[in-house]
Amino acid sequence: MTLEVWAAEPAPMGVAGPKVSQAVIEALRDRGIAYHPNHLVTRVDPDAHRLEFSDDADVSYDLLAYVPPHRVPAEVAASGLAPADGWVAVDRHTLETRFSNVFAIGDVTGIPLALGKPLPKAGVFAHRQGEVVADIIANRLAERGTGATFDGAGECFIEMGRGIAGFARGNFYAEPAPAIHAYKPGRHWHAGKVAFERHWWAQWW
Protein backbone atom coordinates (compact mmCIF):
# COMPACT_ATOMS: atom_id res chain seq x y z
CA MET A 1 0.00 0.00 0.00
CA THR A 2 1.25 3.48 -0.92
CA LEU A 3 0.29 6.57 1.06
CA GLU A 4 0.85 10.10 -0.24
CA VAL A 5 -0.05 13.60 0.95
CA TRP A 6 -0.89 16.24 -1.66
CA ALA A 7 -1.21 19.70 -0.15
CA ALA A 8 -1.97 23.20 -1.41
CA GLU A 9 0.39 24.68 1.18
CA PRO A 10 4.15 25.02 0.57
CA ALA A 11 4.96 23.19 3.83
CA PRO A 12 3.03 21.45 6.62
CA MET A 13 2.26 23.59 9.68
CA GLY A 14 4.04 26.50 8.02
CA VAL A 15 2.77 29.03 10.56
CA ALA A 16 4.74 27.18 13.26
CA GLY A 17 8.00 27.85 11.44
CA PRO A 18 10.47 25.91 9.25
CA LYS A 19 11.76 23.66 12.07
CA VAL A 20 8.29 22.31 12.84
CA SER A 21 7.50 21.96 9.12
CA GLN A 22 10.68 19.99 8.53
CA ALA A 23 9.98 17.77 11.52
CA VAL A 24 6.59 16.84 10.08
CA ILE A 25 8.07 16.18 6.63
CA GLU A 26 10.75 13.95 8.15
CA ALA A 27 8.14 12.07 10.18
CA LEU A 28 6.18 11.40 6.99
CA ARG A 29 9.33 10.34 5.14
CA ASP A 30 10.35 7.98 7.93
CA ARG A 31 6.99 6.24 7.48
CA GLY A 32 7.32 6.00 3.70
CA ILE A 33 4.70 8.70 3.05
CA ALA A 34 5.52 11.12 0.23
CA TYR A 35 4.63 14.79 0.74
CA HIS A 36 3.74 16.87 -2.35
CA PRO A 37 3.45 20.61 -1.56
CA ASN A 38 1.98 23.41 -3.70
CA HIS A 39 -0.76 21.29 -5.28
CA LEU A 40 -4.14 23.04 -5.26
CA VAL A 41 -6.99 20.65 -6.10
CA THR A 42 -9.29 21.98 -8.83
CA ARG A 43 -11.37 18.88 -9.51
CA VAL A 44 -12.12 15.51 -7.98
CA ASP A 45 -13.36 12.81 -10.35
CA PRO A 46 -14.81 10.07 -8.10
CA ASP A 47 -15.77 7.85 -11.04
CA ALA A 48 -12.28 7.80 -12.52
CA HIS A 49 -10.64 8.02 -9.08
CA ARG A 50 -8.52 11.00 -10.11
CA LEU A 51 -7.48 14.35 -8.66
CA GLU A 52 -6.71 17.31 -10.89
CA PHE A 53 -4.55 20.23 -9.75
CA SER A 54 -4.19 23.88 -10.75
CA ASP A 55 -0.82 23.21 -12.42
CA ASP A 56 -2.53 20.69 -14.77
CA ALA A 57 -1.02 17.74 -12.92
CA ASP A 58 -3.29 14.84 -12.00
CA VAL A 59 -3.01 11.71 -9.92
CA SER A 60 -5.07 8.57 -9.44
CA TYR A 61 -6.18 7.17 -6.09
CA ASP A 62 -7.86 4.13 -4.58
CA LEU A 63 -8.99 5.74 -1.31
CA LEU A 64 -9.19 9.51 -0.95
CA ALA A 65 -9.22 11.47 2.32
CA TYR A 66 -9.95 15.00 1.14
CA VAL A 67 -10.30 18.24 3.13
CA PRO A 68 -12.75 20.53 1.25
CA PRO A 69 -12.36 24.33 1.08
CA HIS A 70 -12.91 25.98 4.43
CA ARG A 71 -15.32 28.93 4.63
CA VAL A 72 -17.62 30.66 7.08
CA PRO A 73 -21.23 29.42 7.32
CA ALA A 74 -23.65 31.15 4.95
CA GLU A 75 -25.52 32.63 7.93
CA VAL A 76 -22.37 34.37 9.17
CA ALA A 77 -21.61 35.80 5.73
CA ALA A 78 -25.23 36.96 5.33
CA SER A 79 -25.10 38.73 8.70
CA GLY A 80 -22.48 41.17 7.44
CA LEU A 81 -19.89 40.00 9.93
CA ALA A 82 -17.64 38.52 7.24
CA PRO A 83 -16.82 39.85 3.75
CA ALA A 84 -17.38 37.69 0.70
CA ASP A 85 -15.00 34.73 0.78
CA GLY A 86 -13.49 36.10 3.95
CA TRP A 87 -13.42 35.71 7.71
CA VAL A 88 -14.82 37.63 10.64
CA ALA A 89 -12.41 40.40 11.67
CA VAL A 90 -11.97 40.67 15.43
CA ASP A 91 -9.80 42.40 17.96
CA ARG A 92 -7.00 39.85 18.41
CA HIS A 93 -7.08 40.15 22.21
CA THR A 94 -10.80 40.55 23.02
CA LEU A 95 -12.37 38.79 19.99
CA GLU A 96 -14.85 41.67 19.66
CA THR A 97 -16.06 42.39 16.11
CA ARG A 98 -16.61 45.83 14.60
CA PHE A 99 -20.03 45.71 16.22
CA SER A 100 -19.95 46.64 19.89
CA ASN A 101 -20.60 43.69 22.23
CA VAL A 102 -20.64 41.21 19.34
CA PHE A 103 -17.87 38.62 19.53
CA ALA A 104 -16.62 35.82 17.29
CA ILE A 105 -14.37 32.90 18.22
CA GLY A 106 -12.84 29.88 16.55
CA ASP A 107 -12.75 28.98 12.91
CA VAL A 108 -14.95 31.84 11.62
CA THR A 109 -12.38 34.43 12.70
CA GLY A 110 -9.48 35.77 10.66
CA ILE A 111 -6.62 36.93 12.86
CA PRO A 112 -3.51 37.97 10.89
CA LEU A 113 -0.12 37.25 12.42
CA ALA A 114 3.10 39.23 12.07
CA LEU A 115 4.58 36.85 9.47
CA GLY A 116 1.58 37.35 7.15
CA LYS A 117 -0.21 34.07 7.86
CA PRO A 118 -3.46 33.78 9.83
CA LEU A 119 -3.84 32.24 13.27
CA PRO A 120 -4.47 28.52 12.62
CA LYS A 121 -7.99 27.13 12.83
CA ALA A 122 -7.63 24.89 15.87
CA GLY A 123 -9.76 23.84 18.79
CA VAL A 124 -7.17 24.94 21.35
CA PHE A 125 -7.61 28.53 20.22
CA ALA A 126 -11.41 28.34 20.07
CA HIS A 127 -11.42 26.96 23.61
CA ARG A 128 -9.26 29.74 25.05
CA GLN A 129 -11.03 32.42 23.03
CA GLY A 130 -14.36 31.19 24.39
CA GLU A 131 -13.10 31.49 27.94
CA VAL A 132 -11.85 35.02 27.28
CA VAL A 133 -15.13 36.15 25.70
CA ALA A 134 -17.17 34.62 28.53
CA ASP A 135 -15.03 36.49 31.07
CA ILE A 136 -15.34 39.78 29.17
CA ILE A 137 -19.12 39.49 28.88
CA ALA A 138 -19.48 38.61 32.56
CA ASN A 139 -17.35 41.60 33.55
CA ARG A 140 -19.30 43.98 31.33
CA LEU A 141 -22.63 42.77 32.69
CA ALA A 142 -21.36 43.22 36.24
CA GLU A 143 -19.78 46.59 35.32
CA ARG A 144 -16.38 45.42 36.48
CA GLY A 145 -13.00 45.70 34.76
CA THR A 146 -12.17 44.78 31.20
CA GLY A 147 -11.64 41.06 31.91
CA ALA A 148 -9.27 38.52 30.39
CA THR A 149 -7.50 38.79 27.06
CA PHE A 150 -6.42 36.21 24.49
CA ASP A 151 -2.62 36.07 24.18
CA GLY A 152 -2.17 33.78 21.19
CA ALA A 153 -0.66 30.89 23.18
CA GLY A 154 -1.47 27.39 22.00
CA GLU A 155 -0.31 23.82 21.64
CA CYS A 156 -1.17 20.66 19.77
CA PHE A 157 -0.44 16.97 19.65
CA ILE A 158 0.77 15.51 16.36
CA GLU A 159 -0.43 11.92 16.12
CA MET A 160 2.07 9.75 14.24
CA GLY A 161 0.69 6.24 14.65
CA ARG A 162 2.45 3.24 16.17
CA GLY A 163 1.56 4.58 19.62
CA ILE A 164 3.74 7.65 19.12
CA ALA A 165 2.83 11.35 19.01
CA GLY A 166 4.64 14.65 18.83
CA PHE A 167 3.83 17.85 20.68
CA ALA A 168 4.30 21.52 19.81
CA ARG A 169 3.66 24.56 21.98
CA GLY A 170 4.28 28.30 21.80
CA ASN A 171 3.06 31.84 21.32
CA PHE A 172 1.54 32.50 17.91
CA TYR A 173 1.34 36.24 18.60
CA ALA A 174 5.12 36.52 19.02
CA GLU A 175 6.93 38.81 16.58
CA PRO A 176 8.43 38.81 14.03
CA ALA A 177 7.22 35.19 13.85
CA PRO A 178 5.42 32.72 16.12
CA ALA A 179 7.73 31.25 18.78
CA ILE A 180 6.91 27.54 18.62
CA HIS A 181 8.85 24.65 20.11
CA ALA A 182 8.35 21.10 18.82
CA TYR A 183 9.19 18.37 21.32
CA LYS A 184 10.72 15.05 20.37
CA PRO A 185 7.98 12.53 19.50
CA GLY A 186 7.42 9.68 21.92
CA ARG A 187 4.92 7.33 23.48
CA HIS A 188 4.43 9.66 26.43
CA TRP A 189 2.94 12.32 24.12
CA HIS A 190 0.53 9.76 22.70
CA ALA A 191 -0.46 8.78 26.23
CA GLY A 192 -0.96 12.47 27.02
CA LYS A 193 -3.17 12.89 23.96
CA VAL A 194 -5.33 9.91 25.00
CA ALA A 195 -5.61 11.27 28.56
CA PHE A 196 -6.55 14.70 27.22
CA GLU A 197 -9.30 13.21 25.04
CA ARG A 198 -10.67 11.13 27.91
CA HIS A 199 -10.69 14.18 30.19
CA TRP A 200 -12.81 16.17 27.74
CA TRP A 201 -15.07 13.26 26.99
CA ALA A 202 -15.75 12.73 30.71
CA GLN A 203 -16.24 16.45 31.35
CA TRP A 204 -18.73 17.15 28.55
CA TRP A 205 -20.33 13.81 27.70
PDB file of C-alpha atoms in Angstrom:
ATOM      1  CA  MET A   1       0.000   0.000   0.000  1.00  0.00           C
ATOM      2  CA  THR A   2       1.251   3.483  -0.916  1.00  0.00           C
ATOM      3  CA  LEU A   3       0.288   6.569   1.063  1.00  0.00           C
ATOM      4  CA  GLU A   4       0.850  10.100  -0.243  1.00  0.00           C
ATOM      5  CA  VAL A   5      -0.050  13.596   0.949  1.00  0.00           C
ATOM      6  CA  TRP A   6      -0.894  16.241  -1.663  1.00  0.00           C
ATOM      7  CA  ALA A   7      -1.212  19.705  -0.152  1.00  0.00           C
ATOM      8  CA  ALA A   8      -1.971  23.205  -1.409  1.00  0.00           C
ATOM      9  CA  GLU A   9       0.390  24.684   1.176  1.00  0.00           C
ATOM     10  CA  PRO A  10       4.149  25.018   0.571  1.00  0.00           C
ATOM     11  CA  ALA A  11       4.958  23.192   3.829  1.00  0.00           C
ATOM     12  CA  PRO A  12       3.034  21.450   6.620  1.00  0.00           C
ATOM     13  CA  MET A  13       2.257  23.590   9.677  1.00  0.00           C
ATOM     14  CA  GLY A  14       4.041  26.503   8.019  1.00  0.00           C
ATOM     15  CA  VAL A  15       2.772  29.027  10.557  1.00  0.00           C
ATOM     16  CA  ALA A  16       4.741  27.184  13.256  1.00  0.00           C
ATOM     17  CA  GLY A  17       8.004  27.847  11.436  1.00  0.00           C
ATOM     18  CA  PRO A  18      10.475  25.909   9.254  1.00  0.00           C
ATOM     19  CA  LYS A  19      11.756  23.657  12.066  1.00  0.00           C
ATOM     20  CA  VAL A  20       8.286  22.310  12.841  1.00  0.00           C
ATOM     21  CA  SER A  21       7.499  21.956   9.125  1.00  0.00           C
ATOM     22  CA  GLN A  22      10.676  19.990   8.525  1.00  0.00           C
ATOM     23  CA  ALA A  23       9.977  17.768  11.525  1.00  0.00           C
ATOM     24  CA  VAL A  24       6.590  16.838  10.076  1.00  0.00           C
ATOM     25  CA  ILE A  25       8.069  16.182   6.625  1.00  0.00           C
ATOM     26  CA  GLU A  26      10.749  13.949   8.154  1.00  0.00           C
ATOM     27  CA  ALA A  27       8.140  12.068  10.179  1.00  0.00           C
ATOM     28  CA  LEU A  28       6.183  11.398   6.987  1.00  0.00           C
ATOM     29  CA  ARG A  29       9.329  10.341   5.137  1.00  0.00           C
ATOM     30  CA  ASP A  30      10.349   7.978   7.928  1.00  0.00           C
ATOM     31  CA  ARG A  31       6.993   6.237   7.475  1.00  0.00           C
ATOM     32  CA  GLY A  32       7.320   6.001   3.701  1.00  0.00           C
ATOM     33  CA  ILE A  33       4.698   8.704   3.054  1.00  0.00           C
ATOM     34  CA  ALA A  34       5.515  11.123   0.234  1.00  0.00           C
ATOM     35  CA  TYR A  35       4.630  14.791   0.739  1.00  0.00           C
ATOM     36  CA  HIS A  36       3.739  16.870  -2.349  1.00  0.00           C
ATOM     37  CA  PRO A  37       3.447  20.607  -1.562  1.00  0.00           C
ATOM     38  CA  ASN A  38       1.978  23.408  -3.704  1.00  0.00           C
ATOM     39  CA  HIS A  39      -0.758  21.294  -5.278  1.00  0.00           C
ATOM     40  CA  LEU A  40      -4.137  23.038  -5.261  1.00  0.00           C
ATOM     41  CA  VAL A  41      -6.986  20.654  -6.103  1.00  0.00           C
ATOM     42  CA  THR A  42      -9.288  21.985  -8.829  1.00  0.00           C
ATOM     43  CA  ARG A  43     -11.369  18.878  -9.509  1.00  0.00           C
ATOM     44  CA  VAL A  44     -12.122  15.513  -7.980  1.00  0.00           C
ATOM     45  CA  ASP A  45     -13.364  12.807 -10.352  1.00  0.00           C
ATOM     46  CA  PRO A  46     -14.809  10.073  -8.102  1.00  0.00           C
ATOM     47  CA  ASP A  47     -15.775   7.851 -11.039  1.00  0.00           C
ATOM     48  CA  ALA A  48     -12.278   7.805 -12.524  1.00  0.00           C
ATOM     49  CA  HIS A  49     -10.640   8.018  -9.077  1.00  0.00           C
ATOM     50  CA  ARG A  50      -8.520  10.998 -10.113  1.00  0.00           C
ATOM     51  CA  LEU A  51      -7.479  14.346  -8.661  1.00  0.00           C
ATOM     52  CA  GLU A  52      -6.714  17.312 -10.889  1.00  0.00           C
ATOM     53  CA  PHE A  53      -4.546  20.232  -9.746  1.00  0.00           C
ATOM     54  CA  SER A  54      -4.194  23.881 -10.750  1.00  0.00           C
ATOM     55  CA  ASP A  55      -0.819  23.211 -12.415  1.00  0.00           C
ATOM     56  CA  ASP A  56      -2.531  20.692 -14.767  1.00  0.00           C
ATOM     57  CA  ALA A  57      -1.023  17.745 -12.922  1.00  0.00           C
ATOM     58  CA  ASP A  58      -3.286  14.843 -11.997  1.00  0.00           C
ATOM     59  CA  VAL A  59      -3.009  11.707  -9.921  1.00  0.00           C
ATOM     60  CA  SER A  60      -5.075   8.570  -9.438  1.00  0.00           C
ATOM     61  CA  TYR A  61      -6.179   7.169  -6.091  1.00  0.00           C
ATOM     62  CA  ASP A  62      -7.857   4.130  -4.584  1.00  0.00           C
ATOM     63  CA  LEU A  63      -8.994   5.737  -1.314  1.00  0.00           C
ATOM     64  CA  LEU A  64      -9.193   9.514  -0.949  1.00  0.00           C
ATOM     65  CA  ALA A  65      -9.219  11.468   2.325  1.00  0.00           C
ATOM     66  CA  TYR A  66      -9.954  15.004   1.135  1.00  0.00           C
ATOM     67  CA  VAL A  67     -10.301  18.240   3.129  1.00  0.00           C
ATOM     68  CA  PRO A  68     -12.752  20.527   1.250  1.00  0.00           C
ATOM     69  CA  PRO A  69     -12.364  24.331   1.077  1.00  0.00           C
ATOM     70  CA  HIS A  70     -12.912  25.982   4.431  1.00  0.00           C
ATOM     71  CA  ARG A  71     -15.319  28.933   4.628  1.00  0.00           C
ATOM     72  CA  VAL A  72     -17.618  30.661   7.077  1.00  0.00           C
ATOM     73  CA  PRO A  73     -21.230  29.421   7.320  1.00  0.00           C
ATOM     74  CA  ALA A  74     -23.649  31.147   4.954  1.00  0.00           C
ATOM     75  CA  GLU A  75     -25.520  32.626   7.925  1.00  0.00           C
ATOM     76  CA  VAL A  76     -22.368  34.369   9.169  1.00  0.00           C
ATOM     77  CA  ALA A  77     -21.614  35.799   5.733  1.00  0.00           C
ATOM     78  CA  ALA A  78     -25.235  36.965   5.328  1.00  0.00           C
ATOM     79  CA  SER A  79     -25.099  38.728   8.702  1.00  0.00           C
ATOM     80  CA  GLY A  80     -22.482  41.165   7.435  1.00  0.00           C
ATOM     81  CA  LEU A  81     -19.885  39.999   9.929  1.00  0.00           C
ATOM     82  CA  ALA A  82     -17.641  38.517   7.242  1.00  0.00           C
ATOM     83  CA  PRO A  83     -16.819  39.850   3.755  1.00  0.00           C
ATOM     84  CA  ALA A  84     -17.376  37.690   0.697  1.00  0.00           C
ATOM     85  CA  ASP A  85     -14.999  34.726   0.785  1.00  0.00           C
ATOM     86  CA  GLY A  86     -13.485  36.098   3.953  1.00  0.00           C
ATOM     87  CA  TRP A  87     -13.416  35.713   7.711  1.00  0.00           C
ATOM     88  CA  VAL A  88     -14.819  37.631  10.645  1.00  0.00           C
ATOM     89  CA  ALA A  89     -12.409  40.399  11.667  1.00  0.00           C
ATOM     90  CA  VAL A  90     -11.969  40.668  15.433  1.00  0.00           C
ATOM     91  CA  ASP A  91      -9.802  42.399  17.964  1.00  0.00           C
ATOM     92  CA  ARG A  92      -6.997  39.846  18.407  1.00  0.00           C
ATOM     93  CA  HIS A  93      -7.084  40.150  22.206  1.00  0.00           C
ATOM     94  CA  THR A  94     -10.801  40.552  23.022  1.00  0.00           C
ATOM     95  CA  LEU A  95     -12.373  38.794  19.989  1.00  0.00           C
ATOM     96  CA  GLU A  96     -14.851  41.666  19.657  1.00  0.00           C
ATOM     97  CA  THR A  97     -16.056  42.389  16.109  1.00  0.00           C
ATOM     98  CA  ARG A  98     -16.610  45.831  14.596  1.00  0.00           C
ATOM     99  CA  PHE A  99     -20.026  45.709  16.216  1.00  0.00           C
ATOM    100  CA  SER A 100     -19.953  46.640  19.893  1.00  0.00           C
ATOM    101  CA  ASN A 101     -20.600  43.690  22.233  1.00  0.00           C
ATOM    102  CA  VAL A 102     -20.643  41.212  19.336  1.00  0.00           C
ATOM    103  CA  PHE A 103     -17.875  38.616  19.528  1.00  0.00           C
ATOM    104  CA  ALA A 104     -16.620  35.819  17.293  1.00  0.00           C
ATOM    105  CA  ILE A 105     -14.373  32.896  18.222  1.00  0.00           C
ATOM    106  CA  GLY A 106     -12.836  29.880  16.553  1.00  0.00           C
ATOM    107  CA  ASP A 107     -12.751  28.980  12.909  1.00  0.00           C
ATOM    108  CA  VAL A 108     -14.947  31.835  11.615  1.00  0.00           C
ATOM    109  CA  THR A 109     -12.379  34.426  12.696  1.00  0.00           C
ATOM    110  CA  GLY A 110      -9.485  35.766  10.656  1.00  0.00           C
ATOM    111  CA  ILE A 111      -6.621  36.932  12.857  1.00  0.00           C
ATOM    112  CA  PRO A 112      -3.511  37.967  10.892  1.00  0.00           C
ATOM    113  CA  LEU A 113      -0.120  37.253  12.421  1.00  0.00           C
ATOM    114  CA  ALA A 114       3.104  39.230  12.068  1.00  0.00           C
ATOM    115  CA  LEU A 115       4.581  36.851   9.471  1.00  0.00           C
ATOM    116  CA  GLY A 116       1.583  37.346   7.150  1.00  0.00           C
ATOM    117  CA  LYS A 117      -0.214  34.073   7.861  1.00  0.00           C
ATOM    118  CA  PRO A 118      -3.465  33.781   9.834  1.00  0.00           C
ATOM    119  CA  LEU A 119      -3.840  32.239  13.268  1.00  0.00           C
ATOM    120  CA  PRO A 120      -4.466  28.524  12.625  1.00  0.00           C
ATOM    121  CA  LYS A 121      -7.993  27.130  12.834  1.00  0.00           C
ATOM    122  CA  ALA A 122      -7.625  24.887  15.867  1.00  0.00           C
ATOM    123  CA  GLY A 123      -9.756  23.837  18.788  1.00  0.00           C
ATOM    124  CA  VAL A 124      -7.172  24.935  21.351  1.00  0.00           C
ATOM    125  CA  PHE A 125      -7.612  28.534  20.223  1.00  0.00           C
ATOM    126  CA  ALA A 126     -11.415  28.344  20.070  1.00  0.00           C
ATOM    127  CA  HIS A 127     -11.419  26.962  23.610  1.00  0.00           C
ATOM    128  CA  ARG A 128      -9.262  29.737  25.047  1.00  0.00           C
ATOM    129  CA  GLN A 129     -11.026  32.421  23.030  1.00  0.00           C
ATOM    130  CA  GLY A 130     -14.364  31.191  24.385  1.00  0.00           C
ATOM    131  CA  GLU A 131     -13.104  31.495  27.944  1.00  0.00           C
ATOM    132  CA  VAL A 132     -11.847  35.025  27.281  1.00  0.00           C
ATOM    133  CA  VAL A 133     -15.132  36.151  25.702  1.00  0.00           C
ATOM    134  CA  ALA A 134     -17.169  34.621  28.529  1.00  0.00           C
ATOM    135  CA  ASP A 135     -15.033  36.490  31.066  1.00  0.00           C
ATOM    136  CA  ILE A 136     -15.338  39.783  29.172  1.00  0.00           C
ATOM    137  CA  ILE A 137     -19.121  39.490  28.877  1.00  0.00           C
ATOM    138  CA  ALA A 138     -19.476  38.609  32.558  1.00  0.00           C
ATOM    139  CA  ASN A 139     -17.349  41.602  33.553  1.00  0.00           C
ATOM    140  CA  ARG A 140     -19.303  43.977  31.334  1.00  0.00           C
ATOM    141  CA  LEU A 141     -22.626  42.773  32.689  1.00  0.00           C
ATOM    142  CA  ALA A 142     -21.355  43.221  36.242  1.00  0.00           C
ATOM    143  CA  GLU A 143     -19.785  46.591  35.318  1.00  0.00           C
ATOM    144  CA  ARG A 144     -16.384  45.418  36.482  1.00  0.00           C
ATOM    145  CA  GLY A 145     -12.999  45.699  34.765  1.00  0.00           C
ATOM    146  CA  THR A 146     -12.169  44.776  31.198  1.00  0.00           C
ATOM    147  CA  GLY A 147     -11.643  41.060  31.915  1.00  0.00           C
ATOM    148  CA  ALA A 148      -9.270  38.524  30.393  1.00  0.00           C
ATOM    149  CA  THR A 149      -7.504  38.790  27.061  1.00  0.00           C
ATOM    150  CA  PHE A 150      -6.420  36.208  24.485  1.00  0.00           C
ATOM    151  CA  ASP A 151      -2.622  36.069  24.183  1.00  0.00           C
ATOM    152  CA  GLY A 152      -2.170  33.779  21.192  1.00  0.00           C
ATOM    153  CA  ALA A 153      -0.664  30.888  23.175  1.00  0.00           C
ATOM    154  CA  GLY A 154      -1.471  27.385  22.004  1.00  0.00           C
ATOM    155  CA  GLU A 155      -0.306  23.820  21.644  1.00  0.00           C
ATOM    156  CA  CYS A 156      -1.174  20.665  19.768  1.00  0.00           C
ATOM    157  CA  PHE A 157      -0.442  16.969  19.653  1.00  0.00           C
ATOM    158  CA  ILE A 158       0.766  15.511  16.362  1.00  0.00           C
ATOM    159  CA  GLU A 159      -0.427  11.918  16.117  1.00  0.00           C
ATOM    160  CA  MET A 160       2.074   9.750  14.243  1.00  0.00           C
ATOM    161  CA  GLY A 161       0.686   6.244  14.653  1.00  0.00           C
ATOM    162  CA  ARG A 162       2.455   3.238  16.172  1.00  0.00           C
ATOM    163  CA  GLY A 163       1.557   4.578  19.621  1.00  0.00           C
ATOM    164  CA  ILE A 164       3.741   7.655  19.117  1.00  0.00           C
ATOM    165  CA  ALA A 165       2.832  11.347  19.008  1.00  0.00           C
ATOM    166  CA  GLY A 166       4.642  14.646  18.834  1.00  0.00           C
ATOM    167  CA  PHE A 167       3.826  17.852  20.676  1.00  0.00           C
ATOM    168  CA  ALA A 168       4.299  21.515  19.809  1.00  0.00           C
ATOM    169  CA  ARG A 169       3.662  24.561  21.982  1.00  0.00           C
ATOM    170  CA  GLY A 170       4.277  28.296  21.799  1.00  0.00           C
ATOM    171  CA  ASN A 171       3.058  31.839  21.317  1.00  0.00           C
ATOM    172  CA  PHE A 172       1.538  32.503  17.907  1.00  0.00           C
ATOM    173  CA  TYR A 173       1.344  36.242  18.596  1.00  0.00           C
ATOM    174  CA  ALA A 174       5.116  36.524  19.021  1.00  0.00           C
ATOM    175  CA  GLU A 175       6.927  38.814  16.579  1.00  0.00           C
ATOM    176  CA  PRO A 176       8.426  38.806  14.034  1.00  0.00           C
ATOM    177  CA  ALA A 177       7.216  35.186  13.847  1.00  0.00           C
ATOM    178  CA  PRO A 178       5.420  32.718  16.122  1.00  0.00           C
ATOM    179  CA  ALA A 179       7.727  31.254  18.775  1.00  0.00           C
ATOM    180  CA  ILE A 180       6.908  27.543  18.621  1.00  0.00           C
ATOM    181  CA  HIS A 181       8.850  24.652  20.105  1.00  0.00           C
ATOM    182  CA  ALA A 182       8.352  21.102  18.822  1.00  0.00           C
ATOM    183  CA  TYR A 183       9.194  18.370  21.316  1.00  0.00           C
ATOM    184  CA  LYS A 184      10.718  15.047  20.367  1.00  0.00           C
ATOM    185  CA  PRO A 185       7.982  12.527  19.501  1.00  0.00           C
ATOM    186  CA  GLY A 186       7.423   9.680  21.921  1.00  0.00           C
ATOM    187  CA  ARG A 187       4.924   7.327  23.478  1.00  0.00           C
ATOM    188  CA  HIS A 188       4.434   9.663  26.429  1.00  0.00           C
ATOM    189  CA  TRP A 189       2.944  12.318  24.124  1.00  0.00           C
ATOM    190  CA  HIS A 190       0.533   9.757  22.696  1.00  0.00           C
ATOM    191  CA  ALA A 191      -0.464   8.781  26.232  1.00  0.00           C
ATOM    192  CA  GLY A 192      -0.960  12.467  27.018  1.00  0.00           C
ATOM    193  CA  LYS A 193      -3.167  12.892  23.965  1.00  0.00           C
ATOM    194  CA  VAL A 194      -5.327   9.914  24.999  1.00  0.00           C
ATOM    195  CA  ALA A 195      -5.612  11.268  28.564  1.00  0.00           C
ATOM    196  CA  PHE A 196      -6.553  14.703  27.224  1.00  0.00           C
ATOM    197  CA  GLU A 197      -9.297  13.206  25.039  1.00  0.00           C
ATOM    198  CA  ARG A 198     -10.670  11.129  27.914  1.00  0.00           C
ATOM    199  CA  HIS A 199     -10.695  14.175  30.186  1.00  0.00           C
ATOM    200  CA  TRP A 200     -12.806  16.175  27.739  1.00  0.00           C
ATOM    201  CA  TRP A 201     -15.073  13.257  26.995  1.00  0.00           C
ATOM    202  CA  ALA A 202     -15.747  12.729  30.706  1.00  0.00           C
ATOM    203  CA  GLN A 203     -16.241  16.446  31.345  1.00  0.00           C
ATOM    204  CA  TRP A 204     -18.730  17.154  28.550  1.00  0.00           C
ATOM    205  CA  TRP A 205     -20.335  13.812  27.704  1.00  0.00           C
TER     206      TRP A 205
END
